[in-house]
């Protein structure tokens, strides 16, 4: 039986490439995009590849209602998920609130809402960035995020306070904080959900709309780094090109 993966932000960039590789490898691919037409168009592109099985799913990671509707439709279709790739993200051209809402709360919302649809042993891959390395934070927040006793609720409260404070005081910008907090969330969720394998993967600096033309890595290289998370037996780590870079 084919395995099923859902990729958020699967309509372009790294997410689309991840979806394309998995479709080519025989997976049933749910191409999630915040715009229904973009999701369907991306799925149609993948279906043109040999063997490509892909379906569009409308899913805005900043909207609880959108994620709940998507989950309900998947449930109605008796779809179970073997791999979730939380790829959707925004960069530095957005407000502090929007950046944190998309890059940190987005993966959290999607994970929590889709959890009942995930099979035992499923993987969750949170797409992170080297800019989220703890070394970019000031000492106090580095210590806070590295604390093994930190709970999910406490992490959420700290990140909310960062937004309320206008995105200041952590030693780096909202994008860096969003990804540092995502790495920490990954570690906490892996501990909370031992029946799943939950990791963060860093694609490196990649030539996409986000990374720009001057980036050193191709979209294929970036996607390959992300794809490690889909098949790995590891849990709770941050990986680049298959090598653990944190914690
Ligand atoms: P991209 O080309 O800008 O694509 C971003 C994707 O995220 C698009 O599909 C976009 O959808 C989607 N998205 C944004 N907000 C969304 C929302 N609220 N709901 C659903 N989808 C949303 O970026 P990329 O370079 O492929 O980046 C993918 C991931 O890799 C991101 O998490 C990014 O932070 C991470 N990353 C990228 C680089 C790099 O150098 N490119 C480096 C490190 C990490 P629309 O088409 O609707 O806008």
mmCIF file of C-alpha atoms and ligand atoms in Angstrom:
data_model
loop_
_atom_site.group_PDB
_atom_site.id
_atom_site.type_symbol
_atom_site.label_atom_id
_atom_site.label_comp_id
_atom_site.label_asym_id
_atom_site.label_seq_id
_atom_site.Cartn_x
_atom_site.Cartn_y
_atom_site.Cartn_z
ATOM 1 C CA UNK A 1 0.000 0.000 0.000
ATOM 2 C CA UNK A 2 1.342 3.431 -0.934
ATOM 3 C CA UNK A 3 2.324 5.703 1.894
ATOM 4 C CA UNK A 4 0.786 9.159 2.195
ATOM 5 C CA UNK A 5 2.623 12.423 2.819
ATOM 6 C CA UNK A 6 1.221 15.907 3.353
ATOM 7 C CA UNK A 7 3.524 18.832 2.505
ATOM 8 C CA UNK A 8 2.518 22.344 3.599
ATOM 9 C CA UNK A 9 3.527 25.113 1.214
ATOM 10 C CA UNK A 10 3.852 22.374 -1.396
ATOM 11 C CA UNK A 11 2.975 24.623 -4.336
ATOM 12 C CA UNK A 12 6.432 26.099 -4.941
ATOM 13 C CA UNK A 13 10.055 26.177 -3.795
ATOM 14 C CA UNK A 14 11.455 23.506 -1.512
ATOM 15 C CA UNK A 15 8.010 22.145 -0.607
ATOM 16 C CA UNK A 16 7.117 21.491 -4.234
ATOM 17 C CA UNK A 17 10.437 19.715 -4.800
ATOM 18 C CA UNK A 18 9.928 17.548 -1.705
ATOM 19 C CA UNK A 19 6.445 16.676 -2.996
ATOM 20 C CA UNK A 20 7.844 15.893 -6.474
ATOM 21 C CA UNK A 21 10.552 13.546 -5.183
ATOM 22 C CA UNK A 22 8.087 11.667 -2.967
ATOM 23 C CA UNK A 23 5.505 11.381 -5.762
ATOM 24 C CA UNK A 24 8.265 9.961 -7.976
ATOM 25 C CA UNK A 25 9.111 7.450 -5.243
ATOM 26 C CA UNK A 26 5.530 6.136 -5.217
ATOM 27 C CA UNK A 27 4.029 8.091 -2.340
ATOM 28 C CA UNK A 28 0.497 9.471 -2.422
ATOM 29 C CA UNK A 29 1.178 13.180 -2.068
ATOM 30 C CA UNK A 30 -1.175 15.725 -0.520
ATOM 31 C CA UNK A 31 0.044 19.057 -1.846
ATOM 32 C CA UNK A 32 -1.148 21.613 0.686
ATOM 33 C CA UNK A 33 -1.274 25.302 -0.224
ATOM 34 C CA UNK A 34 -3.154 28.216 1.261
ATOM 35 C CA UNK A 35 -4.763 28.911 -2.087
ATOM 36 C CA UNK A 36 -7.046 26.172 -3.448
ATOM 37 C CA UNK A 37 -6.126 26.841 -7.092
ATOM 38 C CA UNK A 38 -2.401 26.857 -6.351
ATOM 39 C CA UNK A 39 -2.757 23.536 -4.517
ATOM 40 C CA UNK A 40 -4.665 21.944 -7.393
ATOM 41 C CA UNK A 41 -2.308 23.360 -10.035
ATOM 42 C CA UNK A 42 0.769 22.058 -8.172
ATOM 43 C CA UNK A 43 -0.833 18.624 -7.776
ATOM 44 C CA UNK A 44 -1.669 18.598 -11.499
ATOM 45 C CA UNK A 45 1.987 19.399 -12.314
ATOM 46 C CA UNK A 46 3.142 16.450 -10.198
ATOM 47 C CA UNK A 47 0.634 14.097 -11.810
ATOM 48 C CA UNK A 48 2.350 14.735 -15.166
ATOM 49 C CA UNK A 49 5.495 13.002 -13.849
ATOM 50 C CA UNK A 50 5.605 9.222 -14.345
ATOM 51 C CA UNK A 51 3.678 7.501 -11.558
ATOM 52 C CA UNK A 52 2.940 10.777 -9.803
ATOM 53 C CA UNK A 53 -0.066 10.529 -7.485
ATOM 54 C CA UNK A 54 -0.891 13.920 -6.046
ATOM 55 C CA UNK A 55 -3.935 15.744 -4.752
ATOM 56 C CA UNK A 56 -4.341 19.403 -3.799
ATOM 57 C CA UNK A 57 -5.392 20.365 -0.262
ATOM 58 C CA UNK A 58 -6.337 23.907 0.726
ATOM 59 C CA UNK A 59 -4.516 24.663 3.978
ATOM 60 C CA UNK A 60 -3.402 28.001 5.404
ATOM 61 C CA UNK A 61 -1.101 27.307 8.343
ATOM 62 C CA UNK A 62 -2.110 30.587 10.019
ATOM 63 C CA UNK A 63 -5.795 29.668 10.059
ATOM 64 C CA UNK A 64 -7.160 27.227 12.618
ATOM 65 C CA UNK A 65 -10.394 27.000 10.597
ATOM 66 C CA UNK A 66 -8.554 26.185 7.374
ATOM 67 C CA UNK A 67 -6.519 23.414 9.031
ATOM 68 C CA UNK A 68 -9.603 21.975 10.749
ATOM 69 C CA UNK A 69 -11.526 21.926 7.445
ATOM 70 C CA UNK A 70 -8.612 20.223 5.682
ATOM 71 C CA UNK A 71 -8.361 17.633 8.469
ATOM 72 C CA UNK A 72 -12.107 16.978 8.312
ATOM 73 C CA UNK A 73 -11.971 16.385 4.554
ATOM 74 C CA UNK A 74 -9.053 13.984 4.935
ATOM 75 C CA UNK A 75 -10.928 12.153 7.714
ATOM 76 C CA UNK A 76 -14.037 11.933 5.508
ATOM 77 C CA UNK A 77 -11.839 10.405 2.808
ATOM 78 C CA UNK A 78 -10.473 7.871 5.337
ATOM 79 C CA UNK A 79 -6.969 9.166 4.648
ATOM 80 C CA UNK A 80 -4.183 8.331 7.097
ATOM 81 C CA UNK A 81 -0.853 10.127 6.972
ATOM 82 C CA UNK A 82 2.581 8.475 7.124
ATOM 83 C CA UNK A 83 4.609 11.680 6.863
ATOM 84 C CA UNK A 84 3.876 15.338 7.531
ATOM 85 C CA UNK A 85 6.298 17.960 6.217
ATOM 86 C CA UNK A 86 5.776 21.337 7.894
ATOM 87 C CA UNK A 87 7.492 23.331 5.161
ATOM 88 C CA UNK A 88 5.366 26.483 4.710
ATOM 89 C CA UNK A 89 7.232 29.547 5.835
ATOM 90 C CA UNK A 90 7.793 33.259 5.386
ATOM 91 C CA UNK A 91 11.038 35.208 5.604
ATOM 92 C CA UNK A 92 12.056 38.676 6.718
ATOM 93 C CA UNK A 93 9.623 40.668 4.591
ATOM 94 C CA UNK A 94 6.741 40.041 7.015
ATOM 95 C CA UNK A 95 5.762 41.539 10.387
ATOM 96 C CA UNK A 96 7.014 39.984 13.612
ATOM 97 C CA UNK A 97 3.537 38.617 14.383
ATOM 98 C CA UNK A 98 3.068 37.137 10.906
ATOM 99 C CA UNK A 99 6.528 35.556 10.868
ATOM 100 C CA UNK A 100 6.065 33.873 14.241
ATOM 101 C CA UNK A 101 2.479 32.898 13.438
ATOM 102 C CA UNK A 102 3.488 31.210 10.181
ATOM 103 C CA UNK A 103 6.867 29.671 11.051
ATOM 104 C CA UNK A 104 6.332 28.636 14.677
ATOM 105 C CA UNK A 105 2.602 28.479 15.444
ATOM 106 C CA UNK A 106 1.858 27.149 11.932
ATOM 107 C CA UNK A 107 3.720 23.846 12.371
ATOM 108 C CA UNK A 108 2.334 23.538 15.924
ATOM 109 C CA UNK A 109 -1.276 24.057 14.774
ATOM 110 C CA UNK A 110 -0.961 21.725 11.806
ATOM 111 C CA UNK A 111 0.699 19.026 13.912
ATOM 112 C CA UNK A 112 -1.871 19.146 16.714
ATOM 113 C CA UNK A 113 -4.853 19.173 14.336
ATOM 114 C CA UNK A 114 -3.582 16.419 12.035
ATOM 115 C CA UNK A 115 -2.295 14.237 14.901
ATOM 116 C CA UNK A 116 -5.334 11.898 14.920
ATOM 117 C CA UNK A 117 -4.713 11.172 11.227
ATOM 118 C CA UNK A 118 -1.062 10.192 11.661
ATOM 119 C CA UNK A 119 -0.235 6.502 11.720
ATOM 120 C CA UNK A 120 1.941 5.089 14.499
ATOM 121 C CA UNK A 121 5.562 5.480 13.433
ATOM 122 C CA UNK A 122 4.751 8.418 11.133
ATOM 123 C CA UNK A 123 7.343 11.137 10.692
ATOM 124 C CA UNK A 124 6.940 14.861 11.167
ATOM 125 C CA UNK A 125 9.574 17.033 9.514
ATOM 126 C CA UNK A 126 9.712 20.678 10.546
ATOM 127 C CA UNK A 127 11.639 22.729 8.003
ATOM 128 C CA UNK A 128 14.000 24.962 9.938
ATOM 129 C CA UNK A 129 16.928 27.251 9.133
ATOM 130 C CA UNK A 130 20.525 27.718 10.215
ATOM 131 C CA UNK A 131 19.400 31.207 11.229
ATOM 132 C CA UNK A 132 17.532 29.492 14.073
ATOM 133 C CA UNK A 133 20.759 28.153 15.613
ATOM 134 C CA UNK A 134 20.851 28.753 19.359
ATOM 135 C CA UNK A 135 24.229 30.477 18.914
ATOM 136 C CA UNK A 136 22.351 33.379 17.284
ATOM 137 C CA UNK A 137 20.367 34.073 20.466
ATOM 138 C CA UNK A 138 21.471 36.051 23.489
ATOM 139 C CA UNK A 139 22.740 34.002 26.433
ATOM 140 C CA UNK A 140 19.497 34.147 28.440
ATOM 141 C CA UNK A 141 17.290 32.874 25.601
ATOM 142 C CA UNK A 142 19.875 30.318 24.515
ATOM 143 C CA UNK A 143 19.729 28.914 28.054
ATOM 144 C CA UNK A 144 15.948 29.068 28.122
ATOM 145 C CA UNK A 145 15.469 27.150 24.860
ATOM 146 C CA UNK A 146 18.173 24.614 25.687
ATOM 147 C CA UNK A 147 16.606 23.781 29.071
ATOM 148 C CA UNK A 148 15.549 20.108 28.897
ATOM 149 C CA UNK A 149 12.774 20.815 31.441
ATOM 150 C CA UNK A 150 11.091 23.441 29.218
ATOM 151 C CA UNK A 151 7.470 22.489 28.516
ATOM 152 C CA UNK A 152 5.435 23.158 25.387
ATOM 153 C CA UNK A 153 3.160 25.607 27.242
ATOM 154 C CA UNK A 154 6.129 27.520 28.666
ATOM 155 C CA UNK A 155 7.754 27.734 25.217
ATOM 156 C CA UNK A 156 4.514 29.024 23.686
ATOM 157 C CA UNK A 157 4.199 31.641 26.447
ATOM 158 C CA UNK A 158 7.781 32.835 25.876
ATOM 159 C CA UNK A 159 7.247 33.118 22.118
ATOM 160 C CA UNK A 160 3.957 34.977 22.643
ATOM 161 C CA UNK A 161 5.763 37.450 24.902
ATOM 162 C CA UNK A 162 8.394 37.970 22.162
ATOM 163 C CA UNK A 163 5.603 38.968 19.752
ATOM 164 C CA UNK A 164 3.889 41.197 22.332
ATOM 165 C CA UNK A 165 7.233 42.889 22.965
ATOM 166 C CA UNK A 166 7.511 43.842 19.296
ATOM 167 C CA UNK A 167 10.091 41.187 18.419
ATOM 168 C CA UNK A 168 12.880 42.573 20.548
ATOM 169 C CA UNK A 169 15.184 41.234 23.221
ATOM 170 C CA UNK A 170 16.202 37.747 22.055
ATOM 171 C CA UNK A 171 19.380 38.785 20.245
ATOM 172 C CA UNK A 172 18.055 37.950 16.793
ATOM 173 C CA UNK A 173 15.089 38.826 14.558
ATOM 174 C CA UNK A 174 11.641 37.247 14.291
ATOM 175 C CA UNK A 175 12.733 34.806 11.572
ATOM 176 C CA UNK A 176 15.646 33.542 13.694
ATOM 177 C CA UNK A 177 13.433 33.299 16.780
ATOM 178 C CA UNK A 178 10.700 31.497 14.823
ATOM 179 C CA UNK A 179 13.130 28.798 13.708
ATOM 180 C CA UNK A 180 14.994 28.553 17.049
ATOM 181 C CA UNK A 181 11.642 28.068 18.780
ATOM 182 C CA UNK A 182 10.607 25.548 16.101
ATOM 183 C CA UNK A 183 13.749 23.498 16.800
ATOM 184 C CA UNK A 184 12.910 23.537 20.510
ATOM 185 C CA UNK A 185 9.286 22.645 19.819
ATOM 186 C CA UNK A 186 10.534 19.718 17.738
ATOM 187 C CA UNK A 187 12.518 18.387 20.704
ATOM 188 C CA UNK A 188 9.552 18.828 23.069
ATOM 189 C CA UNK A 189 7.022 17.197 20.708
ATOM 190 C CA UNK A 190 9.370 14.266 20.100
ATOM 191 C CA UNK A 191 9.416 13.691 23.860
ATOM 192 C CA UNK A 192 5.630 14.071 24.170
ATOM 193 C CA UNK A 193 4.862 11.790 21.204
ATOM 194 C CA UNK A 194 7.229 8.815 21.321
ATOM 195 C CA UNK A 195 5.069 6.829 18.853
ATOM 196 C CA UNK A 196 6.117 9.321 16.131
ATOM 197 C CA UNK A 197 9.498 10.439 14.776
ATOM 198 C CA UNK A 198 9.709 14.208 14.863
ATOM 199 C CA UNK A 199 12.711 16.126 13.574
ATOM 200 C CA UNK A 200 13.698 19.489 12.169
ATOM 201 C CA UNK A 201 15.671 19.659 8.930
ATOM 202 C CA UNK A 202 17.576 22.618 7.537
ATOM 203 C CA UNK A 203 17.675 22.857 3.734
ATOM 204 C CA UNK A 204 20.638 25.267 3.771
ATOM 205 C CA UNK A 205 20.550 28.474 1.733
ATOM 206 C CA UNK A 206 18.571 27.571 -1.371
ATOM 207 C CA UNK A 207 17.735 29.271 -4.689
ATOM 208 C CA UNK A 208 13.969 29.762 -4.259
ATOM 209 C CA UNK A 209 11.776 32.875 -4.148
ATOM 210 C CA UNK A 210 12.770 33.066 -0.479
ATOM 211 C CA UNK A 211 16.470 32.294 -0.818
ATOM 212 C CA UNK A 212 17.024 34.392 -3.939
ATOM 213 C CA UNK A 213 19.117 33.733 -7.024
ATOM 214 C CA UNK A 214 22.442 34.179 -5.254
ATOM 215 C CA UNK A 215 21.955 31.212 -2.916
ATOM 216 C CA UNK A 216 24.590 28.484 -3.260
ATOM 217 C CA UNK A 217 22.268 25.466 -3.136
ATOM 218 C CA UNK A 218 19.817 24.177 -5.721
ATOM 219 C CA UNK A 219 16.230 23.408 -4.808
ATOM 220 C CA UNK A 220 17.086 19.716 -5.316
ATOM 221 C CA UNK A 221 19.873 19.923 -2.712
ATOM 222 C CA UNK A 222 17.658 21.791 -0.247
ATOM 223 C CA UNK A 223 14.823 19.314 -0.685
ATOM 224 C CA UNK A 224 17.190 16.353 -0.245
ATOM 225 C CA UNK A 225 18.232 17.737 3.143
ATOM 226 C CA UNK A 226 14.568 18.076 4.147
ATOM 227 C CA UNK A 227 13.685 14.602 2.843
ATOM 228 C CA UNK A 228 16.013 12.995 5.391
ATOM 229 C CA UNK A 229 13.322 13.692 7.982
ATOM 230 C CA UNK A 230 10.665 11.761 6.075
ATOM 231 C CA UNK A 231 12.376 8.367 6.313
ATOM 232 C CA UNK A 232 14.642 8.643 9.363
ATOM 233 C CA UNK A 233 14.357 6.470 12.456
ATOM 234 C CA UNK A 234 15.748 9.332 14.576
ATOM 235 C CA UNK A 235 13.565 11.608 16.663
ATOM 236 C CA UNK A 236 13.991 14.957 18.397
ATOM 237 C CA UNK A 237 16.969 16.235 16.411
ATOM 238 C CA UNK A 238 17.877 19.012 14.017
ATOM 239 C CA UNK A 239 19.547 17.743 10.835
ATOM 240 C CA UNK A 240 21.248 19.200 7.784
ATOM 241 C CA UNK A 241 22.148 16.868 4.924
ATOM 242 C CA UNK A 242 21.498 13.890 7.189
ATOM 243 C CA UNK A 243 23.927 15.036 9.900
ATOM 244 C CA UNK A 244 22.672 16.025 13.343
ATOM 245 C CA UNK A 245 23.475 19.692 14.008
ATOM 246 C CA UNK A 246 21.460 20.061 17.259
ATOM 247 C CA UNK A 247 20.735 19.572 20.081
HETATM 248 P P1 LIG B 1 9.278 29.992 -0.818
HETATM 249 O O1 LIG B 1 9.802 29.638 -2.155
HETATM 250 O O2 LIG B 1 9.082 31.414 -0.461
HETATM 251 O O3 LIG B 1 7.927 29.172 -0.558
HETATM 252 C C1 LIG B 1 7.241 29.355 0.647
HETATM 253 C C2 LIG B 1 6.041 28.444 0.652
HETATM 254 O O4 LIG B 1 5.359 28.625 1.895
HETATM 255 C C3 LIG B 1 5.037 28.800 -0.451
HETATM 256 O O5 LIG B 1 4.427 27.628 -0.922
HETATM 257 C C4 LIG B 1 4.030 29.653 0.292
HETATM 258 O O6 LIG B 1 2.730 29.676 -0.286
HETATM 259 C C5 LIG B 1 4.004 28.885 1.611
HETATM 260 N N1 LIG B 1 3.331 29.654 2.660
HETATM 261 C C6 LIG B 1 3.660 30.852 3.197
HETATM 262 N N2 LIG B 1 2.766 31.213 4.124
HETATM 263 C C7 LIG B 1 1.835 30.220 4.170
HETATM 264 C C8 LIG B 1 0.656 30.010 4.914
HETATM 265 N N3 LIG B 1 0.210 30.908 5.807
HETATM 266 N N4 LIG B 1 -0.030 28.854 4.731
HETATM 267 C C9 LIG B 1 0.391 27.942 3.839
HETATM 268 N N5 LIG B 1 1.483 28.096 3.068
HETATM 269 C C10 LIG B 1 2.195 29.232 3.242
HETATM 270 O O7 LIG B 1 10.254 29.432 0.317
HETATM 271 P P2 LIG B 1 11.242 28.164 0.344
HETATM 272 O O8 LIG B 1 12.618 28.688 0.144
HETATM 273 O O9 LIG B 1 10.724 27.057 -0.495
HETATM 274 O O10 LIG B 1 11.135 27.797 1.892
HETATM 275 C C11 LIG B 1 10.478 26.649 2.362
HETATM 276 C C12 LIG B 1 10.870 26.454 3.809
HETATM 277 O O11 LIG B 1 12.309 26.344 3.907
HETATM 278 C C13 LIG B 1 10.486 27.611 4.739
HETATM 279 O O12 LIG B 1 10.040 27.102 5.979
HETATM 280 C C14 LIG B 1 11.795 28.367 4.920
HETATM 281 O O13 LIG B 1 11.835 29.115 6.116
HETATM 282 C C15 LIG B 1 12.790 27.238 4.893
HETATM 283 N N6 LIG B 1 14.156 27.662 4.545
HETATM 284 C C16 LIG B 1 14.427 28.183 3.319
HETATM 285 C C17 LIG B 1 15.737 28.559 3.031
HETATM 286 C C18 LIG B 1 16.120 29.118 1.685
HETATM 287 O O14 LIG B 1 17.304 29.511 1.515
HETATM 288 N N7 LIG B 1 15.255 29.154 0.700
HETATM 289 C C19 LIG B 1 16.738 28.424 4.000
HETATM 290 C C20 LIG B 1 16.422 27.890 5.246
HETATM 291 C C21 LIG B 1 15.116 27.498 5.505
HETATM 292 P P3 LIG B 1 2.240 30.843 -1.315
HETATM 293 O O15 LIG B 1 2.722 30.418 -2.676
HETATM 294 O O16 LIG B 1 0.762 30.864 -1.162
HETATM 295 O O17 LIG B 1 2.899 32.126 -0.858
#
